[in-house]
């Protein structure tokens, strides 16, 4: 943002009036939080079991103390939850904290964990989630 301050710049030539001072303002991004108006945004990783079974997790706040957030069973990656009044305080109102969960996929699994996932896949017998996409294409 550029802010103009009238009459606070350098002196004019030959005794002329002072010019305007222009101040360029930039805000460094926060390493954890984003901002959308008075609302704060944060992306929080959750595990696959937490997404499937549900969980209670701690979420950081700008005020310092974390808040507890209940993740319902079957929560998909990308779902956003609202935590009231944990955003930016401005005049008579306070924004919210918008928490977007992202399911973290492990980079590697041991043999026992892989076998457990194969067994889960077999027991769940879920339909192919891409069937309608393929049919529409």
JSON list of C-alpha atoms in Angstrom, two decimals:
[
{"chain": "A", "resi": 1, "resn": "UNK", "atom": "CA", "xyz": [0.00, 0.00, 0.00]},
{"chain": "A", "resi": 2, "resn": "UNK", "atom": "CA", "xyz": [1.19, 3.52, -0.71]},
{"chain": "A", "resi": 3, "resn": "UNK", "atom": "CA", "xyz": [0.34, 6.29, 1.79]},
{"chain": "A", "resi": 4, "resn": "UNK", "atom": "CA", "xyz": [0.57, 9.96, 0.82]},
{"chain": "A", "resi": 5, "resn": "UNK", "atom": "CA", "xyz": [1.36, 12.52, 3.53]},
{"chain": "A", "resi": 6, "resn": "UNK", "atom": "CA", "xyz": [0.71, 15.99, 2.15]},
{"chain": "A", "resi": 7, "resn": "UNK", "atom": "CA", "xyz": [3.30, 18.71, 2.77]},
{"chain": "A", "resi": 8, "resn": "UNK", "atom": "CA", "xyz": [5.82, 16.48, 4.56]},
{"chain": "A", "resi": 9, "resn": "UNK", "atom": "CA", "xyz": [8.14, 15.84, 1.63]},
{"chain": "A", "resi": 10, "resn": "UNK", "atom": "CA", "xyz": [11.29, 17.69, 0.62]},
{"chain": "A", "resi": 11, "resn": "UNK", "atom": "CA", "xyz": [11.43, 21.46, 0.34]},
{"chain": "A", "resi": 12, "resn": "UNK", "atom": "CA", "xyz": [10.49, 22.93, -3.02]},
{"chain": "A", "resi": 13, "resn": "UNK", "atom": "CA", "xyz": [13.06, 24.54, -5.28]},
{"chain": "A", "resi": 14, "resn": "UNK", "atom": "CA", "xyz": [13.61, 28.29, -5.03]},
{"chain": "A", "resi": 15, "resn": "UNK", "atom": "CA", "xyz": [11.61, 28.54, -1.79]},
{"chain": "A", "resi": 16, "resn": "UNK", "atom": "CA", "xyz": [8.60, 26.61, -3.09]},
{"chain": "A", "resi": 17, "resn": "UNK", "atom": "CA", "xyz": [6.22, 24.68, -0.89]},
{"chain": "A", "resi": 18, "resn": "UNK", "atom": "CA", "xyz": [7.22, 21.34, 0.55]},
{"chain": "A", "resi": 19, "resn": "UNK", "atom": "CA", "xyz": [6.26, 18.32, -1.52]},
{"chain": "A", "resi": 20, "resn": "UNK", "atom": "CA", "xyz": [4.36, 15.24, -0.45]},
{"chain": "A", "resi": 21, "resn": "UNK", "atom": "CA", "xyz": [5.91, 12.30, 1.35]},
{"chain": "A", "resi": 22, "resn": "UNK", "atom": "CA", "xyz": [4.98, 8.87, -0.04]},
{"chain": "A", "resi": 23, "resn": "UNK", "atom": "CA", "xyz": [5.39, 5.88, 2.27]},
{"chain": "A", "resi": 24, "resn": "UNK", "atom": "CA", "xyz": [5.27, 2.38, 0.83]},
{"chain": "A", "resi": 25, "resn": "UNK", "atom": "CA", "xyz": [3.86, -0.05, 3.39]},
{"chain": "A", "resi": 26, "resn": "UNK", "atom": "CA", "xyz": [4.26, -3.79, 3.05]},
{"chain": "A", "resi": 27, "resn": "UNK", "atom": "CA", "xyz": [3.27, -6.47, 5.54]},
{"chain": "A", "resi": 28, "resn": "UNK", "atom": "CA", "xyz": [5.32, -9.61, 5.82]},
{"chain": "A", "resi": 29, "resn": "UNK", "atom": "CA", "xyz": [3.21, -12.77, 5.68]},
{"chain": "A", "resi": 30, "resn": "UNK", "atom": "CA", "xyz": [2.78, -14.72, 8.92]},
{"chain": "A", "resi": 31, "resn": "UNK", "atom": "CA", "xyz": [4.45, -18.16, 8.82]},
{"chain": "A", "resi": 32, "resn": "UNK", "atom": "CA", "xyz": [1.25, -19.91, 10.04]},
{"chain": "A", "resi": 33, "resn": "UNK", "atom": "CA", "xyz": [-1.78, -17.67, 9.53]},
{"chain": "A", "resi": 34, "resn": "UNK", "atom": "CA", "xyz": [-3.32, -15.99, 6.53]},
{"chain": "A", "resi": 35, "resn": "UNK", "atom": "CA", "xyz": [-5.90, -13.23, 6.57]},
{"chain": "A", "resi": 36, "resn": "UNK", "atom": "CA", "xyz": [-9.20, -12.66, 4.82]},
{"chain": "A", "resi": 37, "resn": "UNK", "atom": "CA", "xyz": [-10.69, -9.41, 6.11]},
{"chain": "A", "resi": 38, "resn": "UNK", "atom": "CA", "xyz": [-11.02, -9.82, 9.88]},
{"chain": "A", "resi": 39, "resn": "UNK", "atom": "CA", "xyz": [-10.88, -13.62, 9.59]},
{"chain": "A", "resi": 40, "resn": "UNK", "atom": "CA", "xyz": [-7.67, -15.54, 10.07]},
{"chain": "A", "resi": 41, "resn": "UNK", "atom": "CA", "xyz": [-7.02, -18.66, 8.01]},
{"chain": "A", "resi": 42, "resn": "UNK", "atom": "CA", "xyz": [-4.87, -21.65, 8.89]},
{"chain": "A", "resi": 43, "resn": "UNK", "atom": "CA", "xyz": [-4.24, -25.03, 7.24]},
{"chain": "A", "resi": 44, "resn": "UNK", "atom": "CA", "xyz": [-3.94, -27.88, 9.75]},
{"chain": "A", "resi": 45, "resn": "UNK", "atom": "CA", "xyz": [-2.72, -31.37, 8.84]},
{"chain": "A", "resi": 46, "resn": "UNK", "atom": "CA", "xyz": [-4.65, -34.37, 10.19]},
{"chain": "A", "resi": 47, "resn": "UNK", "atom": "CA", "xyz": [-3.94, -38.06, 9.86]},
{"chain": "A", "resi": 48, "resn": "UNK", "atom": "CA", "xyz": [-6.01, -40.49, 7.79]},
{"chain": "A", "resi": 49, "resn": "UNK", "atom": "CA", "xyz": [-7.35, -42.24, 10.94]},
{"chain": "A", "resi": 50, "resn": "UNK", "atom": "CA", "xyz": [-8.35, -38.84, 12.41]},
{"chain": "A", "resi": 51, "resn": "UNK", "atom": "CA", "xyz": [-10.22, -37.96, 9.20]},
{"chain": "A", "resi": 52, "resn": "UNK", "atom": "CA", "xyz": [-11.99, -41.31, 9.01]},
{"chain": "A", "resi": 53, "resn": "UNK", "atom": "CA", "xyz": [-12.75, -41.94, 12.68]},
{"chain": "A", "resi": 54, "resn": "UNK", "atom": "CA", "xyz": [-13.02, -38.37, 13.93]},
{"chain": "A", "resi": 55, "resn": "UNK", "atom": "CA", "xyz": [-10.83, -36.72, 16.54]},
{"chain": "A", "resi": 56, "resn": "UNK", "atom": "CA", "xyz": [-10.31, -33.74, 18.79]},
{"chain": "A", "resi": 57, "resn": "UNK", "atom": "CA", "xyz": [-7.25, -31.74, 17.77]},
{"chain": "A", "resi": 58, "resn": "UNK", "atom": "CA", "xyz": [-5.50, -28.63, 19.03]},
{"chain": "A", "resi": 59, "resn": "UNK", "atom": "CA", "xyz": [-5.35, -25.69, 16.65]},
{"chain": "A", "resi": 60, "resn": "UNK", "atom": "CA", "xyz": [-3.03, -22.69, 17.12]},
{"chain": "A", "resi": 61, "resn": "UNK", "atom": "CA", "xyz": [-4.48, -19.20, 17.53]},
{"chain": "A", "resi": 62, "resn": "UNK", "atom": "CA", "xyz": [-2.92, -15.79, 17.10]},
{"chain": "A", "resi": 63, "resn": "UNK", "atom": "CA", "xyz": [-3.71, -15.06, 20.76]},
{"chain": "A", "resi": 64, "resn": "UNK", "atom": "CA", "xyz": [-1.26, -17.80, 21.83]},
{"chain": "A", "resi": 65, "resn": "UNK", "atom": "CA", "xyz": [-3.38, -20.43, 23.55]},
{"chain": "A", "resi": 66, "resn": "UNK", "atom": "CA", "xyz": [-4.51, -23.21, 21.19]},
{"chain": "A", "resi": 67, "resn": "UNK", "atom": "CA", "xyz": [-8.18, -24.16, 20.89]},
{"chain": "A", "resi": 68, "resn": "UNK", "atom": "CA", "xyz": [-9.65, -27.66, 20.71]},
{"chain": "A", "resi": 69, "resn": "UNK", "atom": "CA", "xyz": [-11.51, -28.50, 17.50]},
{"chain": "A", "resi": 70, "resn": "UNK", "atom": "CA", "xyz": [-13.72, -31.55, 17.02]},
{"chain": "A", "resi": 71, "resn": "UNK", "atom": "CA", "xyz": [-13.16, -33.25, 13.68]},
{"chain": "A", "resi": 72, "resn": "UNK", "atom": "CA", "xyz": [-16.23, -35.35, 12.80]},
{"chain": "A", "resi": 73, "resn": "UNK", "atom": "CA", "xyz": [-15.82, -38.85, 11.39]},
{"chain": "A", "resi": 74, "resn": "UNK", "atom": "CA", "xyz": [-15.60, -38.89, 7.61]},
{"chain": "A", "resi": 75, "resn": "UNK", "atom": "CA", "xyz": [-14.09, -35.42, 7.25]},
{"chain": "A", "resi": 76, "resn": "UNK", "atom": "CA", "xyz": [-12.63, -34.92, 3.76]},
{"chain": "A", "resi": 77, "resn": "UNK", "atom": "CA", "xyz": [-9.41, -33.06, 3.06]},
{"chain": "A", "resi": 78, "resn": "UNK", "atom": "CA", "xyz": [-10.07, -29.39, 2.32]},
{"chain": "A", "resi": 79, "resn": "UNK", "atom": "CA", "xyz": [-13.03, -29.02, 4.70]},
{"chain": "A", "resi": 80, "resn": "UNK", "atom": "CA", "xyz": [-13.05, -25.70, 6.53]},
{"chain": "A", "resi": 81, "resn": "UNK", "atom": "CA", "xyz": [-14.24, -25.23, 10.11]},
{"chain": "A", "resi": 82, "resn": "UNK", "atom": "CA", "xyz": [-15.09, -21.88, 11.74]},
{"chain": "A", "resi": 83, "resn": "UNK", "atom": "CA", "xyz": [-13.83, -21.06, 15.25]},
{"chain": "A", "resi": 84, "resn": "UNK", "atom": "CA", "xyz": [-15.83, -18.02, 16.37]},
{"chain": "A", "resi": 85, "resn": "UNK", "atom": "CA", "xyz": [-14.12, -14.86, 17.65]},
{"chain": "A", "resi": 86, "resn": "UNK", "atom": "CA", "xyz": [-10.52, -16.07, 17.21]},
{"chain": "A", "resi": 87, "resn": "UNK", "atom": "CA", "xyz": [-9.71, -13.74, 14.32]},
{"chain": "A", "resi": 88, "resn": "UNK", "atom": "CA", "xyz": [-8.68, -10.09, 14.17]},
{"chain": "A", "resi": 89, "resn": "UNK", "atom": "CA", "xyz": [-10.31, -7.68, 16.62]},
{"chain": "A", "resi": 90, "resn": "UNK", "atom": "CA", "xyz": [-11.39, -4.49, 14.91]},
{"chain": "A", "resi": 91, "resn": "UNK", "atom": "CA", "xyz": [-13.62, -1.85, 16.52]},
{"chain": "A", "resi": 92, "resn": "UNK", "atom": "CA", "xyz": [-16.80, -3.54, 17.75]},
{"chain": "A", "resi": 93, "resn": "UNK", "atom": "CA", "xyz": [-16.34, -6.88, 16.01]},
{"chain": "A", "resi": 94, "resn": "UNK", "atom": "CA", "xyz": [-13.96, -9.81, 16.00]},
{"chain": "A", "resi": 95, "resn": "UNK", "atom": "CA", "xyz": [-13.30, -12.07, 13.06]},
{"chain": "A", "resi": 96, "resn": "UNK", "atom": "CA", "xyz": [-13.21, -15.84, 13.11]},
{"chain": "A", "resi": 97, "resn": "UNK", "atom": "CA", "xyz": [-10.47, -18.42, 12.69]},
{"chain": "A", "resi": 98, "resn": "UNK", "atom": "CA", "xyz": [-11.09, -20.46, 9.54]},
{"chain": "A", "resi": 99, "resn": "UNK", "atom": "CA", "xyz": [-9.41, -23.86, 9.92]},
{"chain": "A", "resi": 100, "resn": "UNK", "atom": "CA", "xyz": [-8.93, -25.93, 6.76]},
{"chain": "A", "resi": 101, "resn": "UNK", "atom": "CA", "xyz": [-7.91, -29.53, 7.40]},
{"chain": "A", "resi": 102, "resn": "UNK", "atom": "CA", "xyz": [-5.58, -31.37, 5.05]},
{"chain": "A", "resi": 103, "resn": "UNK", "atom": "CA", "xyz": [-5.25, -35.14, 5.31]},
{"chain": "A", "resi": 104, "resn": "UNK", "atom": "CA", "xyz": [-1.54, -35.93, 5.54]},
{"chain": "A", "resi": 105, "resn": "UNK", "atom": "CA", "xyz": [-0.51, -38.95, 3.50]},
{"chain": "A", "resi": 106, "resn": "UNK", "atom": "CA", "xyz": [2.48, -40.85, 4.88]},
{"chain": "A", "resi": 107, "resn": "UNK", "atom": "CA", "xyz": [5.47, -40.97, 2.53]},
{"chain": "A", "resi": 108, "resn": "UNK", "atom": "CA", "xyz": [6.28, -44.55, 3.50]},
{"chain": "A", "resi": 109, "resn": "UNK", "atom": "CA", "xyz": [4.77, -47.39, 5.50]},
{"chain": "A", "resi": 110, "resn": "UNK", "atom": "CA", "xyz": [6.24, -50.49, 7.02]},
{"chain": "A", "resi": 111, "resn": "UNK", "atom": "CA", "xyz": [5.09, -53.91, 5.76]},
{"chain": "A", "resi": 112, "resn": "UNK", "atom": "CA", "xyz": [2.64, -54.41, 8.64]},
{"chain": "A", "resi": 113, "resn": "UNK", "atom": "CA", "xyz": [0.94, -51.05, 8.03]},
{"chain": "A", "resi": 114, "resn": "UNK", "atom": "CA", "xyz": [0.70, -51.76, 4.29]},
{"chain": "A", "resi": 115, "resn": "UNK", "atom": "CA", "xyz": [-0.93, -55.10, 4.99]},
{"chain": "A", "resi": 116, "resn": "UNK", "atom": "CA", "xyz": [-3.39, -53.46, 7.38]},
{"chain": "A", "resi": 117, "resn": "UNK", "atom": "CA", "xyz": [-4.37, -50.95, 4.67]},
{"chain": "A", "resi": 118, "resn": "UNK", "atom": "CA", "xyz": [-4.81, -53.74, 2.12]},
{"chain": "A", "resi": 119, "resn": "UNK", "atom": "CA", "xyz": [-7.03, -55.56, 4.60]},
{"chain": "A", "resi": 120, "resn": "UNK", "atom": "CA", "xyz": [-9.01, -52.35, 5.21]},
{"chain": "A", "resi": 121, "resn": "UNK", "atom": "CA", "xyz": [-9.45, -51.88, 1.45]},
{"chain": "A", "resi": 122, "resn": "UNK", "atom": "CA", "xyz": [-10.74, -55.42, 1.16]},
{"chain": "A", "resi": 123, "resn": "UNK", "atom": "CA", "xyz": [-13.12, -55.12, 4.14]},
{"chain": "A", "resi": 124, "resn": "UNK", "atom": "CA", "xyz": [-14.45, -51.68, 3.22]},
{"chain": "A", "resi": 125, "resn": "UNK", "atom": "CA", "xyz": [-15.21, -52.74, -0.36]},
{"chain": "A", "resi": 126, "resn": "UNK", "atom": "CA", "xyz": [-15.75, -49.10, -1.32]},
{"chain": "A", "resi": 127, "resn": "UNK", "atom": "CA", "xyz": [-16.98, -48.30, -4.82]},
{"chain": "A", "resi": 128, "resn": "UNK", "atom": "CA", "xyz": [-14.61, -46.58, -7.24]},
{"chain": "A", "resi": 129, "resn": "UNK", "atom": "CA", "xyz": [-15.00, -42.84, -6.52]},
{"chain": "A", "resi": 130, "resn": "UNK", "atom": "CA", "xyz": [-14.02, -41.99, -10.12]},
{"chain": "A", "resi": 131, "resn": "UNK", "atom": "CA", "xyz": [-16.81, -43.98, -11.81]},
{"chain": "A", "resi": 132, "resn": "UNK", "atom": "CA", "xyz": [-19.08, -40.98, -12.45]},
{"chain": "A", "resi": 133, "resn": "UNK", "atom": "CA", "xyz": [-16.14, -38.87, -13.57]},
{"chain": "A", "resi": 134, "resn": "UNK", "atom": "CA", "xyz": [-15.09, -41.49, -16.11]},
{"chain": "A", "resi": 135, "resn": "UNK", "atom": "CA", "xyz": [-18.67, -41.91, -17.30]},
{"chain": "A", "resi": 136, "resn": "UNK", "atom": "CA", "xyz": [-19.09, -38.14, -17.86]},
{"chain": "A", "resi": 137, "resn": "UNK", "atom": "CA", "xyz": [-15.82, -37.90, -19.78]}
]
